[in-house]
GROMACS .gro file of C-alpha atoms in nm:
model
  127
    1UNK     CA    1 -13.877 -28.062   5.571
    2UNK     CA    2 -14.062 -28.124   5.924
    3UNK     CA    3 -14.397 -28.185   5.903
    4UNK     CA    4 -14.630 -28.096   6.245
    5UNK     CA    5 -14.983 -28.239   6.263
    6UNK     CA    6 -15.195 -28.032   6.513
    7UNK     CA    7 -15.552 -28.132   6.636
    8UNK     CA    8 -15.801 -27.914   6.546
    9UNK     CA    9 -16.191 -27.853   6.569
   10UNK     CA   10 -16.418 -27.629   6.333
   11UNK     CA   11 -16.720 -27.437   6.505
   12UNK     CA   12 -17.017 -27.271   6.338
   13UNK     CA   13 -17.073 -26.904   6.455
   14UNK     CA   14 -17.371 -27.021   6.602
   15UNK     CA   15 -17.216 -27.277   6.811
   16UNK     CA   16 -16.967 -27.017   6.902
   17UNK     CA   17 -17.242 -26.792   7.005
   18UNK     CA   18 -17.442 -27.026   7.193
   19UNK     CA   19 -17.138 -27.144   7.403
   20UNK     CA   20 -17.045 -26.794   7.508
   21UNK     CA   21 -17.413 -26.735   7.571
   22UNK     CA   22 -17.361 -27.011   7.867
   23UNK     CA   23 -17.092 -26.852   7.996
   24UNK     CA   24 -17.211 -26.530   8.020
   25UNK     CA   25 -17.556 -26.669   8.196
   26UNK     CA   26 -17.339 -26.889   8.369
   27UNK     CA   27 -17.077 -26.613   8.514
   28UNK     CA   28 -17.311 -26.309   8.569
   29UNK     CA   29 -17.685 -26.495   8.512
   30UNK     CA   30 -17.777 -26.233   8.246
   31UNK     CA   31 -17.959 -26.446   7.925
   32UNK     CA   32 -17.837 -26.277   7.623
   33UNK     CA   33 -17.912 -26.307   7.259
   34UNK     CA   34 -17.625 -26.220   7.046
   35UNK     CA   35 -17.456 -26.316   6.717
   36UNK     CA   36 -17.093 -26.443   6.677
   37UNK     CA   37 -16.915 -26.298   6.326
   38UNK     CA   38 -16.614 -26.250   6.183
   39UNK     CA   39 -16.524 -25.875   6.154
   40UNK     CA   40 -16.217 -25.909   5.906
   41UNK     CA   41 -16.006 -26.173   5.818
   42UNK     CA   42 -15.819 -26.192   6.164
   43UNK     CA   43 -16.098 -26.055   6.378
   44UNK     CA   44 -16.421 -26.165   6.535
   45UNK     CA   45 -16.682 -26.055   6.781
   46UNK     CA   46 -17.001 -26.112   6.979
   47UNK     CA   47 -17.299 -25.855   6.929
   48UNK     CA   48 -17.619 -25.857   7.133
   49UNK     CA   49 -17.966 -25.822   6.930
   50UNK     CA   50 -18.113 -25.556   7.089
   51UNK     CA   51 -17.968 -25.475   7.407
   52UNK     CA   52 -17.645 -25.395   7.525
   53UNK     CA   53 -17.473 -25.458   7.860
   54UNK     CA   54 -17.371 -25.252   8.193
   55UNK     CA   55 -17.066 -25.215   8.223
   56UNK     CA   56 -17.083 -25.357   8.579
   57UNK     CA   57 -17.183 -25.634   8.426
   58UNK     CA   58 -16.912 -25.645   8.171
   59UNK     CA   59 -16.623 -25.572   8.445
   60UNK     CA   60 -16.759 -25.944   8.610
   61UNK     CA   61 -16.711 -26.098   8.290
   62UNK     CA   62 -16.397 -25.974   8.303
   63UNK     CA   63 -16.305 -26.100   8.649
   64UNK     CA   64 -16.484 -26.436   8.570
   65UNK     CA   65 -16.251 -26.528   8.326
   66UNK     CA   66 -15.920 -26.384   8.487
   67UNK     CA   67 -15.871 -26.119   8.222
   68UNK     CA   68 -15.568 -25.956   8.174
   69UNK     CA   69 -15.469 -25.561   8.148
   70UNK     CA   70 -15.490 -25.587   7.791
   71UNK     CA   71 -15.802 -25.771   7.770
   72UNK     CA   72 -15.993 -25.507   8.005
   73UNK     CA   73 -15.840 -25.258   7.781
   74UNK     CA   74 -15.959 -25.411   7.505
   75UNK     CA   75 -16.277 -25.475   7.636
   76UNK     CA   76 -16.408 -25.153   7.805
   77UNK     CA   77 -16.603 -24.854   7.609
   78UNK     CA   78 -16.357 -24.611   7.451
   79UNK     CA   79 -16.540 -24.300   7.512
   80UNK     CA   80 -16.672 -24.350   7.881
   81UNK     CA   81 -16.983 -24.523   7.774
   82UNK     CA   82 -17.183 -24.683   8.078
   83UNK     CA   83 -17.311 -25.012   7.833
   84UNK     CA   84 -17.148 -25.241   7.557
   85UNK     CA   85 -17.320 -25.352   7.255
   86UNK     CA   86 -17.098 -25.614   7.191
   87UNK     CA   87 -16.779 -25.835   7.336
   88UNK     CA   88 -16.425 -25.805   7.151
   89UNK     CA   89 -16.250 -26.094   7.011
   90UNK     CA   90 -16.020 -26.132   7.328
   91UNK     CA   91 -16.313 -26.165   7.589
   92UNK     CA   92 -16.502 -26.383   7.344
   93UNK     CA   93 -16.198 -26.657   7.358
   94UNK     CA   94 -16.135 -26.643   7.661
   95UNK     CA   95 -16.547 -26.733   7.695
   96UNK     CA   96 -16.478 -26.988   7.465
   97UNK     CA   97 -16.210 -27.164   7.588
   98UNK     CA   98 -16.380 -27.148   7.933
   99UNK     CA   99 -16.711 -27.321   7.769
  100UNK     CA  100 -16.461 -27.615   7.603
  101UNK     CA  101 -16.271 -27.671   7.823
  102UNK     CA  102 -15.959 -27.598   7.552
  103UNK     CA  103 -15.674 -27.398   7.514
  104UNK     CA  104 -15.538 -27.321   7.107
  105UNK     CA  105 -15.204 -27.230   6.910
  106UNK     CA  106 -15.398 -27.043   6.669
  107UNK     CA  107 -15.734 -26.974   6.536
  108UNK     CA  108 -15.903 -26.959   6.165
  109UNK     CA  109 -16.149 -26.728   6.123
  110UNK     CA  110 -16.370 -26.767   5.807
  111UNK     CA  111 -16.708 -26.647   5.694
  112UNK     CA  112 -16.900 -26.970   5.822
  113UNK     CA  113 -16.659 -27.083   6.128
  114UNK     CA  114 -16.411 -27.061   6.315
  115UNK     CA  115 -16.109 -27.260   6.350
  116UNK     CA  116 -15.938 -27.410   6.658
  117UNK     CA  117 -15.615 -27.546   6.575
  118UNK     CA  118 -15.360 -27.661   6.779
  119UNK     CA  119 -15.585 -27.745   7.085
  120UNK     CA  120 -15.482 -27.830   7.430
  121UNK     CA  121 -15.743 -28.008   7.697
  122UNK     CA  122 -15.734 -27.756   8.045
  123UNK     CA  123 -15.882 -28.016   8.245
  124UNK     CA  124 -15.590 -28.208   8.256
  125UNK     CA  125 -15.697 -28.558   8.080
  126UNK     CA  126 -15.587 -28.642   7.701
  127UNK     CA  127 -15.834 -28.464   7.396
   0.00000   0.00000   0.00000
């Protein structure tokens, strides 16, 4: 039997949502207010409390973080819409690992938090 340990950190949805809240003011200088929540057990999103954002906007998030075909697919309004109430779970990370600093193996996602595990430093120097 081979037994891997993996480094991992645990963030509160809050924390999630207020580091993704820097990036986005930091990529595109729009403040937003939004909550970070799991959706189902292998799913989670961003929403925005009362607004929603342009899609310009949204396309230089997208750009920001060097987001692939699938993410913009994943990302963009279904149905031609001009404004997004909330971010998908793929442009979220990719926010998130900006913020940290981290790349990850896999992820937990649980009512309270969410789990990094298996994280990697991007900057170059040991975690």
């Amino acid at each position: 039997m081979a037994i891997v340990e993996k480094r991992a950190i645990k963030l509160g949805w809050q924390d999630v949502c207020e580091m993704v809240s820097a990036e986005i003011r930091g990529l595109i200088g729009v403040e937003v207010i939004c909550k970070a929540q799991p959706i189902e057990l292998e799913y989670w999103e961003i929403t925005f409390g009362g607004c929603r954002l342009p899609l310009p906007k949204l396309c230089l998030l997208l750009q920001g973080v060097g987001a692939s075909l699938g993410d913009w697919e994943d990302s963009l309004p279904d149905e031609g819409g001009t404004t997004v109430a909330s971010l998908g779970m793929a442009l979220s990370e990719k926010l998130l690992a900006r913020h940290l600093k981290l790349t990850w193996e896999h992820s937990l996602i649980l009512e309270d938090s969410l789990w990094l595990v298996g994280i990697q430093n991007t900057r170059g120097d040991e975690t």
